[in-house]
mmCIF file of C-alpha atoms in Angstrom:
data_model
loop_
_atom_site.group_PDB
_atom_site.id
_atom_site.type_symbol
_atom_site.label_atom_id
_atom_site.label_comp_id
_atom_site.label_asym_id
_atom_site.label_seq_id
_atom_site.Cartn_x
_atom_site.Cartn_y
_atom_site.Cartn_z
ATOM 1 C CA MET A 156 38.768 -18.723 -29.581
ATOM 2 C CA THR A 157 42.440 -19.762 -29.973
ATOM 3 C CA ASP A 158 43.347 -20.595 -33.589
ATOM 4 C CA MET A 159 44.539 -24.222 -33.466
ATOM 5 C CA ARG A 160 45.816 -24.077 -37.064
ATOM 6 C CA SER A 161 48.825 -21.967 -36.072
ATOM 7 C CA ARG A 162 50.270 -24.398 -33.531
ATOM 8 C CA ALA A 163 50.032 -27.907 -32.152
ATOM 9 C CA VAL A 164 47.198 -28.642 -29.767
ATOM 10 C CA ASP A 165 48.394 -29.035 -26.171
ATOM 11 C CA LEU A 166 46.693 -32.222 -24.925
ATOM 12 C CA LEU A 167 46.888 -33.423 -21.320
ATOM 13 C CA VAL A 168 46.544 -37.227 -21.302
ATOM 14 C CA VAL A 169 45.396 -38.410 -17.872
ATOM 15 C CA GLU A 170 46.165 -42.139 -17.864
ATOM 16 C CA ASP A 171 47.742 -44.334 -15.169
ATOM 17 C CA ASN A 172 48.603 -47.208 -17.534
ATOM 18 C CA PRO A 173 51.943 -46.398 -19.241
ATOM 19 C CA ALA A 174 51.212 -48.737 -22.172
ATOM 20 C CA ASP A 175 47.840 -47.128 -22.900
ATOM 21 C CA ALA A 176 49.319 -43.641 -22.603
ATOM 22 C CA ARG A 177 52.192 -44.533 -24.950
ATOM 23 C CA LEU A 178 49.780 -45.975 -27.532
ATOM 24 C CA ILE A 179 47.735 -42.769 -27.560
ATOM 25 C CA GLU A 180 50.885 -40.699 -28.005
ATOM 26 C CA LEU A 181 52.084 -42.892 -30.890
ATOM 27 C CA LEU A 182 48.727 -42.804 -32.679
ATOM 28 C CA LEU A 183 48.573 -39.010 -32.405
ATOM 29 C CA SER A 184 52.205 -38.548 -33.460
ATOM 30 C CA GLU A 185 51.408 -40.365 -36.700
ATOM 31 C CA VAL A 186 48.703 -37.842 -37.673
ATOM 32 C CA GLY A 187 50.456 -34.795 -36.197
ATOM 33 C CA GLY A 188 49.081 -31.540 -34.878
ATOM 34 C CA ILE A 189 48.766 -32.620 -31.251
ATOM 35 C CA MET A 190 51.419 -32.437 -28.545
ATOM 36 C CA CYS A 191 50.825 -34.769 -25.591
ATOM 37 C CA ARG A 192 51.862 -34.425 -22.000
ATOM 38 C CA ARG A 193 50.852 -36.908 -19.349
ATOM 39 C CA ALA A 194 49.507 -37.152 -15.810
ATOM 40 C CA ASP A 195 49.162 -40.545 -14.123
ATOM 41 C CA CYS A 196 46.603 -39.595 -11.448
ATOM 42 C CA LEU A 197 43.867 -37.013 -10.924
ATOM 43 C CA GLY A 198 45.828 -34.955 -8.418
ATOM 44 C CA ASP A 199 48.748 -34.678 -10.814
ATOM 45 C CA ALA A 200 46.366 -33.771 -13.660
ATOM 46 C CA ILE A 201 44.718 -30.998 -11.678
ATOM 47 C CA ALA A 202 48.096 -29.579 -10.630
ATOM 48 C CA LYS A 203 49.381 -29.562 -14.212
ATOM 49 C CA ALA A 204 46.156 -28.065 -15.576
ATOM 50 C CA GLU A 205 46.304 -25.266 -13.019
ATOM 51 C CA ALA A 206 50.008 -24.567 -13.616
ATOM 52 C CA ALA A 207 49.762 -24.581 -17.427
ATOM 53 C CA PRO A 208 46.208 -25.054 -18.758
ATOM 54 C CA PRO A 209 46.144 -27.359 -21.816
ATOM 55 C CA ASP A 210 43.881 -26.918 -24.822
ATOM 56 C CA ALA A 211 42.060 -30.172 -24.004
ATOM 57 C CA VAL A 212 42.125 -33.127 -21.627
ATOM 58 C CA LEU A 213 41.893 -36.831 -22.455
ATOM 59 C CA LEU A 214 40.682 -38.266 -19.156
ATOM 60 C CA ASP A 215 40.608 -41.885 -18.019
ATOM 61 C CA LEU A 216 37.743 -42.669 -15.634
ATOM 62 C CA SER A 217 39.714 -45.198 -13.571
ATOM 63 C CA LEU A 218 42.679 -43.649 -11.793
ATOM 64 C CA PRO A 219 44.549 -44.460 -8.573
ATOM 65 C CA ASP A 220 42.926 -41.520 -6.752
ATOM 66 C CA ALA A 221 39.528 -41.311 -8.475
ATOM 67 C CA HIS A 222 37.039 -43.569 -10.216
ATOM 68 C CA GLY A 223 33.997 -43.182 -12.446
ATOM 69 C CA ILE A 224 32.017 -39.955 -12.711
ATOM 70 C CA GLU A 225 33.670 -38.694 -9.518
ATOM 71 C CA THR A 226 36.780 -38.263 -11.685
ATOM 72 C CA VAL A 227 34.911 -35.941 -14.022
ATOM 73 C CA GLU A 228 33.254 -33.985 -11.216
ATOM 74 C CA ARG A 229 36.514 -33.331 -9.386
ATOM 75 C CA PHE A 230 38.421 -32.331 -12.509
ATOM 76 C CA ARG A 231 35.573 -30.159 -13.783
ATOM 77 C CA ALA A 232 35.390 -28.385 -10.405
ATOM 78 C CA ALA A 233 39.109 -27.575 -10.635
ATOM 79 C CA ALA A 234 39.083 -26.647 -14.334
ATOM 80 C CA PRO A 235 35.558 -25.647 -15.389
ATOM 81 C CA THR A 236 36.503 -24.193 -18.781
ATOM 82 C CA LEU A 237 38.719 -26.958 -20.177
ATOM 83 C CA PRO A 238 37.372 -29.320 -22.882
ATOM 84 C CA ILE A 239 37.285 -32.911 -21.600
ATOM 85 C CA VAL A 240 37.165 -36.101 -23.649
ATOM 86 C CA ILE A 241 36.689 -39.311 -21.693
ATOM 87 C CA CYS A 242 38.934 -42.204 -22.723
ATOM 88 C CA THR A 243 38.154 -45.429 -20.904
ATOM 89 C CA GLY A 244 38.075 -49.167 -21.302
ATOM 90 C CA LEU A 245 34.376 -49.241 -20.414
ATOM 91 C CA ASP A 246 32.469 -49.717 -23.669
ATOM 92 C CA ASP A 247 29.267 -48.458 -22.113
ATOM 93 C CA GLU A 248 27.075 -45.941 -23.926
ATOM 94 C CA SER A 249 25.238 -45.011 -20.721
ATOM 95 C CA MET A 250 28.562 -44.066 -19.116
ATOM 96 C CA GLY A 251 29.350 -41.885 -22.113
ATOM 97 C CA LEU A 252 26.017 -40.112 -21.873
ATOM 98 C CA LEU A 253 26.510 -39.640 -18.128
ATOM 99 C CA ALA A 254 29.925 -38.104 -18.779
ATOM 100 C CA LEU A 255 28.370 -35.656 -21.252
ATOM 101 C CA GLN A 256 25.741 -34.712 -18.677
ATOM 102 C CA HIS A 257 28.561 -33.905 -16.249
ATOM 103 C CA GLY A 258 30.214 -31.431 -18.588
ATOM 104 C CA CYS A 259 32.440 -33.555 -20.832
ATOM 105 C CA GLN A 260 32.542 -32.815 -24.549
ATOM 106 C CA ASP A 261 32.958 -36.351 -25.943
ATOM 107 C CA TYR A 262 33.677 -40.016 -25.175
ATOM 108 C CA LEU A 263 36.235 -42.488 -26.579
ATOM 109 C CA VAL A 264 36.710 -46.199 -25.863
ATOM 110 C CA LYS A 265 40.276 -47.516 -25.565
ATOM 111 C CA GLY A 266 41.374 -49.691 -28.465
ATOM 112 C CA GLN A 267 38.671 -48.416 -30.797
ATOM 113 C CA GLY A 268 39.703 -46.044 -33.553
ATOM 114 C CA ASP A 269 42.990 -44.740 -34.906
ATOM 115 C CA GLY A 270 44.915 -41.517 -34.482
ATOM 116 C CA ASN A 271 42.710 -39.663 -36.938
ATOM 117 C CA LEU A 272 39.604 -40.477 -34.887
ATOM 118 C CA ILE A 273 41.266 -39.377 -31.655
ATOM 119 C CA ARG A 274 42.517 -36.163 -33.284
ATOM 120 C CA ARG A 275 39.103 -35.313 -34.770
ATOM 121 C CA THR A 276 37.433 -35.975 -31.428
ATOM 122 C CA ILE A 277 39.880 -33.723 -29.584
ATOM 123 C CA LEU A 278 39.497 -30.880 -32.101
ATOM 124 C CA TYR A 279 35.705 -31.208 -32.026
ATOM 125 C CA ALA A 280 35.736 -31.118 -28.228
ATOM 126 C CA ILE A 281 37.750 -27.891 -28.265
ATOM 127 C CA GLU A 282 35.353 -26.328 -30.774
ATOM 128 C CA ARG A 283 32.295 -27.499 -28.850
ATOM 129 C CA LYS A 284 33.599 -26.166 -25.535
ATOM 130 C CA ALA A 285 34.370 -22.803 -27.154
ATOM 131 C CA VAL A 286 30.796 -22.593 -28.434
ATOM 132 C CA GLU A 287 29.452 -23.551 -24.988
ATOM 133 C CA GLU A 288 31.534 -20.829 -23.325
ATOM 134 C CA GLU A 289 30.413 -18.262 -25.893
ATOM 135 C CA ARG A 290 26.777 -19.165 -25.275
ATOM 136 C CA ARG A 291 27.291 -18.963 -21.515
ATOM 137 C CA THR A 292 28.908 -15.539 -21.804
ATOM 138 C CA THR A 293 26.094 -14.321 -24.053
ATOM 139 C CA ALA A 294 23.454 -15.675 -21.656
ATOM 140 C CA GLU A 295 25.108 -13.921 -18.710
ATOM 141 C CA ARG A 296 25.248 -10.657 -20.641
ATOM 142 C CA LEU A 297 21.570 -10.930 -21.587
ATOM 143 C CA LYS A 298 20.722 -11.744 -17.981
ATOM 144 C CA ARG A 299 22.472 -8.569 -16.813
ATOM 145 C CA VAL A 300 20.554 -6.521 -19.386
ATOM 146 C CA LEU A 301 17.292 -8.158 -18.286
ATOM 147 C CA LEU A 302 17.926 -7.411 -14.611
ATOM 148 C CA GLN A 303 18.897 -3.819 -15.375
ATOM 149 C CA THR A 304 15.695 -3.395 -17.396
ATOM 150 C CA VAL A 305 13.587 -4.904 -14.609
ATOM 151 C CA ARG A 306 15.106 -2.575 -12.030
ATOM 152 C CA SER A 307 14.566 0.413 -14.294
ATOM 153 C CA LEU A 308 10.883 -0.495 -14.678
ATOM 154 C CA SER A 309 10.566 -0.878 -10.925
ATOM 155 C CA LEU A 310 12.197 2.498 -10.294
ATOM 156 C CA THR A 311 9.943 4.132 -12.897
ATOM 157 C CA LEU A 312 6.891 3.101 -10.889
ATOM 158 C CA GLU A 313 8.426 4.273 -7.610
ATOM 159 C CA MET A 314 9.060 7.706 -9.118
ATOM 160 C CA ARG A 315 5.294 8.030 -9.628
ATOM 161 C CA ASP A 316 4.507 6.850 -6.117
ATOM 162 C CA PRO A 317 7.080 8.373 -3.729
ATOM 163 C CA TYR A 318 5.090 7.307 -0.651
ATOM 164 C CA THR A 319 5.886 3.669 -1.358
ATOM 165 C CA THR A 320 9.452 4.132 -2.572
ATOM 166 C CA GLY A 321 11.367 0.880 -2.132
ATOM 167 C CA HIS A 322 8.229 -1.258 -1.735
ATOM 168 C CA GLN A 323 8.868 -3.478 -4.762
ATOM 169 C CA ARG A 324 12.551 -3.790 -3.884
ATOM 170 C CA ARG A 325 11.717 -4.839 -0.321
ATOM 171 C CA VAL A 326 9.071 -7.316 -1.497
ATOM 172 C CA ALA A 327 11.613 -8.788 -3.909
ATOM 173 C CA GLN A 328 14.175 -9.109 -1.126
ATOM 174 C CA LEU A 329 11.754 -10.808 1.234
ATOM 175 C CA SER A 330 10.401 -13.076 -1.515
ATOM 176 C CA THR A 331 13.877 -14.339 -2.398
ATOM 177 C CA ALA A 332 14.668 -14.932 1.276
ATOM 178 C CA ILE A 333 11.436 -16.923 1.697
ATOM 179 C CA GLY A 334 12.189 -18.918 -1.447
ATOM 180 C CA ARG A 335 15.654 -19.848 -0.191
ATOM 181 C CA ARG A 336 14.238 -20.743 3.239
ATOM 182 C CA MET A 337 11.806 -23.102 1.481
ATOM 183 C CA GLY A 338 14.697 -24.770 -0.355
ATOM 184 C CA LEU A 339 13.688 -23.625 -3.834
ATOM 185 C CA SER A 340 16.258 -23.689 -6.629
ATOM 186 C CA GLU A 341 18.269 -20.580 -7.453
ATOM 187 C CA MET A 342 16.488 -20.464 -10.808
ATOM 188 C CA VAL A 343 13.126 -20.150 -9.038
ATOM 189 C CA VAL A 344 14.590 -17.645 -6.574
ATOM 190 C CA GLU A 345 15.772 -15.488 -9.485
ATOM 191 C CA GLY A 346 12.226 -15.571 -10.829
ATOM 192 C CA LEU A 347 10.909 -14.466 -7.435
ATOM 193 C CA ARG A 348 13.344 -11.555 -7.463
ATOM 194 C CA THR A 349 12.093 -10.468 -10.865
ATOM 195 C CA GLY A 350 8.428 -10.976 -9.998
ATOM 196 C CA GLY A 351 8.862 -9.096 -6.732
ATOM 197 C CA LEU A 352 10.518 -6.144 -8.429
ATOM 198 C CA LEU A 353 7.656 -5.944 -10.943
ATOM 199 C CA HIS A 354 4.618 -7.139 -8.988
ATOM 200 C CA ASP A 355 3.008 -3.677 -8.849
ATOM 201 C CA ILE A 356 3.999 -2.577 -12.360
ATOM 202 C CA GLY A 357 0.288 -2.362 -13.282
ATOM 203 C CA LYS A 358 0.009 0.699 -11.027
ATOM 204 C CA ILE A 359 1.750 2.650 -13.757
ATOM 205 C CA HIS A 360 -1.737 2.930 -15.296
ATOM 206 C CA ILE A 361 -3.282 4.155 -12.028
ATOM 207 C CA PRO A 362 -3.533 7.958 -11.595
ATOM 208 C CA ALA A 363 -0.705 9.072 -9.314
ATOM 209 C CA GLU A 364 -3.078 11.045 -7.094
ATOM 210 C CA PHE A 365 -4.970 7.825 -6.311
ATOM 211 C CA LEU A 366 -1.792 6.131 -5.125
ATOM 212 C CA SER A 367 -0.701 8.966 -2.846
ATOM 213 C CA ARG A 368 -4.124 10.058 -1.572
ATOM 214 C CA PRO A 369 -4.148 10.299 2.258
ATOM 215 C CA GLY A 370 -6.992 8.956 4.343
ATOM 216 C CA LYS A 371 -9.365 6.114 3.637
ATOM 217 C CA LEU A 372 -9.877 5.361 -0.050
ATOM 218 C CA SER A 373 -13.335 5.593 -1.569
ATOM 219 C CA VAL A 374 -14.972 2.472 -3.008
ATOM 220 C CA GLU A 375 -14.535 3.829 -6.513
ATOM 221 C CA VAL A 376 -10.835 4.582 -6.077
ATOM 222 C CA HIS A 377 -10.284 1.223 -4.425
ATOM 223 C CA LYS A 378 -11.883 -0.513 -7.427
ATOM 224 C CA VAL A 379 -9.507 1.264 -9.789
ATOM 225 C CA ILE A 380 -6.445 0.363 -7.701
ATOM 226 C CA ARG A 381 -7.566 -3.276 -7.561
ATOM 227 C CA MET A 382 -7.191 -3.386 -11.342
ATOM 228 C CA HIS A 383 -3.393 -3.169 -11.142
ATOM 229 C CA PRO A 384 -2.650 -6.950 -11.098
ATOM 230 C CA GLN A 385 -4.574 -7.458 -14.327
ATOM 231 C CA MET A 386 -3.007 -4.349 -15.863
ATOM 232 C CA GLY A 387 0.440 -5.609 -14.891
ATOM 233 C CA TRP A 388 -0.329 -8.930 -16.541
ATOM 234 C CA GLU A 389 -1.366 -7.122 -19.709
ATOM 235 C CA ILE A 390 1.955 -5.252 -19.746
ATOM 236 C CA MET A 391 4.112 -8.346 -19.181
ATOM 237 C CA LYS A 392 2.206 -11.246 -20.750
ATOM 238 C CA ASP A 393 3.978 -11.092 -24.121
ATOM 239 C CA ILE A 394 7.500 -10.811 -22.689
ATOM 240 C CA GLU A 395 9.291 -14.175 -22.778
ATOM 241 C CA PHE A 396 10.847 -14.327 -19.314
ATOM 242 C CA PRO A 397 12.306 -17.682 -18.222
ATOM 243 C CA TRP A 398 9.826 -17.516 -15.308
ATOM 244 C CA PRO A 399 6.036 -17.013 -15.113
ATOM 245 C CA VAL A 400 6.454 -13.320 -14.269
ATOM 246 C CA ALA A 401 3.152 -12.195 -15.800
ATOM 247 C CA GLU A 402 1.229 -14.739 -13.703
ATOM 248 C CA MET A 403 3.149 -13.772 -10.560
ATOM 249 C CA ILE A 404 2.002 -10.199 -11.155
ATOM 250 C CA ARG A 405 -1.616 -11.102 -11.903
ATOM 251 C CA GLN A 406 -1.970 -13.494 -8.964
ATOM 252 C CA HIS A 407 -0.144 -11.707 -6.154
ATOM 253 C CA HIS A 408 -3.429 -10.497 -4.598
ATOM 254 C CA GLU A 409 -5.162 -13.875 -4.889
ATOM 255 C CA ARG A 410 -5.917 -15.722 -1.620
ATOM 256 C CA LEU A 411 -6.144 -19.438 -0.857
ATOM 257 C CA ASP A 412 -9.812 -19.183 0.160
ATOM 258 C CA GLY A 413 -10.800 -17.423 -3.085
ATOM 259 C CA SER A 414 -11.297 -14.020 -1.454
ATOM 260 C CA GLY A 415 -8.550 -12.366 -3.493
ATOM 261 C CA TYR A 416 -8.551 -10.631 -6.868
ATOM 262 C CA PRO A 417 -8.699 -10.241 -9.842
ATOM 263 C CA LEU A 418 -9.646 -13.862 -10.652
ATOM 264 C CA GLY A 419 -10.792 -15.243 -7.297
ATOM 265 C CA LEU A 420 -8.415 -18.207 -7.560
ATOM 266 C CA LYS A 421 -8.225 -20.789 -4.779
ATOM 267 C CA GLY A 422 -5.554 -23.057 -3.336
ATOM 268 C CA ASP A 423 -3.203 -24.605 -5.860
ATOM 269 C CA GLU A 424 -4.792 -22.601 -8.668
ATOM 270 C CA ILE A 425 -2.416 -19.901 -7.435
ATOM 271 C CA ILE A 426 1.177 -20.557 -8.482
ATOM 272 C CA LEU A 427 3.710 -20.937 -5.668
ATOM 273 C CA GLU A 428 5.655 -17.828 -6.681
ATOM 274 C CA SER A 429 2.520 -15.697 -6.314
ATOM 275 C CA ARG A 430 1.754 -17.230 -2.926
ATOM 276 C CA ILE A 431 5.256 -16.246 -1.816
ATOM 277 C CA ILE A 432 5.052 -12.708 -3.207
ATOM 278 C CA ALA A 433 1.602 -12.299 -1.609
ATOM 279 C CA VAL A 434 2.982 -13.026 1.860
ATOM 280 C CA ALA A 435 6.009 -10.773 1.307
ATOM 281 C CA ASP A 436 3.717 -8.010 -0.002
ATOM 282 C CA VAL A 437 1.434 -8.174 3.041
ATOM 283 C CA LEU A 438 4.301 -8.140 5.518
ATOM 284 C CA GLU A 439 6.019 -5.201 3.806
ATOM 285 C CA ALA A 440 2.808 -3.191 3.384
ATOM 286 C CA ILE A 441 1.656 -3.553 6.998
ATOM 287 C CA SER A 442 5.070 -2.856 8.495
ATOM 288 C CA SER A 443 5.708 0.246 6.341
ATOM 289 C CA HIS A 444 4.211 3.729 6.118
ATOM 290 C CA ARG A 445 1.343 4.387 3.731
ATOM 291 C CA PRO A 446 -0.350 7.698 2.837
ATOM 292 C CA TYR A 447 -3.553 6.585 4.557
ATOM 293 C CA ARG A 448 -1.924 5.296 7.793
ATOM 294 C CA PRO A 449 1.376 5.143 9.711
ATOM 295 C CA ALA A 450 3.607 2.070 9.726
ATOM 296 C CA LEU A 451 2.162 -0.653 11.953
ATOM 297 C CA GLY A 452 5.382 -2.603 12.453
ATOM 298 C CA LEU A 453 6.606 -6.161 11.960
ATOM 299 C CA ASP A 454 4.745 -7.566 14.972
ATOM 300 C CA VAL A 455 1.363 -6.527 13.549
ATOM 301 C CA ALA A 456 2.349 -7.847 10.125
ATOM 302 C CA VAL A 457 3.411 -11.227 11.518
ATOM 303 C CA ALA A 458 0.205 -11.427 13.571
ATOM 304 C CA GLU A 459 -1.833 -10.884 10.384
ATOM 305 C CA LEU A 460 0.023 -13.695 8.639
ATOM 306 C CA ARG A 461 -0.401 -16.061 11.598
ATOM 307 C CA GLU A 462 -4.118 -15.312 11.910
ATOM 308 C CA HIS A 463 -4.855 -16.086 8.278
ATOM 309 C CA SER A 464 -2.296 -18.819 7.662
ATOM 310 C CA GLY A 465 -4.046 -21.659 5.863
ATOM 311 C CA SER A 466 -7.045 -19.532 4.916
ATOM 312 C CA ARG A 467 -5.721 -16.546 2.976
ATOM 313 C CA TYR A 468 -2.034 -17.414 2.936
ATOM 314 C CA ASP A 469 -0.061 -20.573 2.233
ATOM 315 C CA PRO A 470 0.972 -21.933 5.668
ATOM 316 C CA ALA A 471 4.356 -23.194 4.443
ATOM 317 C CA VAL A 472 5.127 -19.765 2.989
ATOM 318 C CA VAL A 473 3.950 -18.017 6.162
ATOM 319 C CA GLN A 474 6.192 -20.187 8.322
ATOM 320 C CA ALA A 475 9.185 -19.594 6.068
ATOM 321 C CA CYS A 476 8.504 -15.847 6.191
ATOM 322 C CA ILE A 477 8.273 -15.857 9.988
ATOM 323 C CA ASP A 478 11.503 -17.859 10.213
ATOM 324 C CA VAL A 479 13.265 -15.278 8.033
ATOM 325 C CA VAL A 480 11.902 -12.364 10.079
ATOM 326 C CA GLU A 481 12.891 -14.007 13.362
ATOM 327 C CA GLU A 482 16.388 -14.622 12.032
ATOM 328 C CA LYS A 483 17.060 -11.245 10.397
ATOM 329 C CA GLY A 484 14.485 -8.876 11.891
ATOM 330 C CA ALA A 485 13.695 -5.614 10.110
ATOM 331 C CA SER A 486 17.029 -5.731 8.243
ATOM 332 C CA ILE A 487 15.498 -8.212 5.812
ATOM 333 C CA LEU A 488 13.580 -5.291 4.293
ATOM 334 C CA ASP A 489 16.679 -3.139 3.892
ATOM 335 C CA GLU A 490 18.841 -5.489 1.809
ATOM 336 C CA ASP A 491 19.214 -5.172 -1.950
ATOM 337 C CA PRO A 492 17.610 -8.128 -3.783
ATOM 338 C CA ALA A 493 19.545 -7.675 -7.005
ATOM 339 C CA PRO A 494 22.794 -9.552 -7.663
ATOM 340 C CA GLN A 495 25.909 -7.586 -8.564
ATOM 341 C CA LEU A 496 25.812 -6.735 -12.272
#
């Protein structure tokens, strides 16, 4: 963070009333430490902030070319990292809270307070924005580490089961595409990506020869393999993801009619993310090669989903999946689900 003790703070005062702007400058000149420059409209303020970014912005909410929270939104879009203090004639606490919710650091009312108050508020806003940016940077770094760890876990499983190499990656890709088609938030879509990449992690406890055995599986072997959702849940249940990853893993073989496993859940007892991963898992598995059979193709996979839509599979998820397949075809299974790190 820039050390403000070594120089005057560069403050951009965005105010269309010359008298109000002059009063602010006089009050701050009396206490010192802050150098003011002025913009009399939002367009001028954005241009000056882009040409020479100030340390902070004192922003009026009523300008010739912008009014109310729109003023904040437009300035914040142009200068997302600058500290903003609202300075307005509206003595309205709800407006102040709304400004804070839209990314401002503080709120002043014209005519209330002296230069010392304005100066303290500006300095606090700069400090607060610096802390916010540091937290954001830290969160992004931790997110990258988390995604790298998730991908490493997924690749570890694929190394044990070369016949299904890429399965978790493809399920993750299809799950995120379905989630976006359904209009889910990017936060939920990120969770789907993580859950998809890890949904079969419980197979790490299954003997490798069971996973790659050609031909029809015996009842005993099938029972062991069916344990993998619960085993995956056991592995992940104590990890504090920002999404219900452990439940996604445990429930991805559950079916709406209760015919799934390991818990025999029905309907809305199954979380939406698991219903999405289940559909993606079925489509990928049927359309891809397996040790016990050749690939059956997308048409067979889609037919399976259509036949059991509303009974085994969530109909809204099935329709979103079909829409994605019709739009992108087989390429949907070849894309990388992970964001650039």
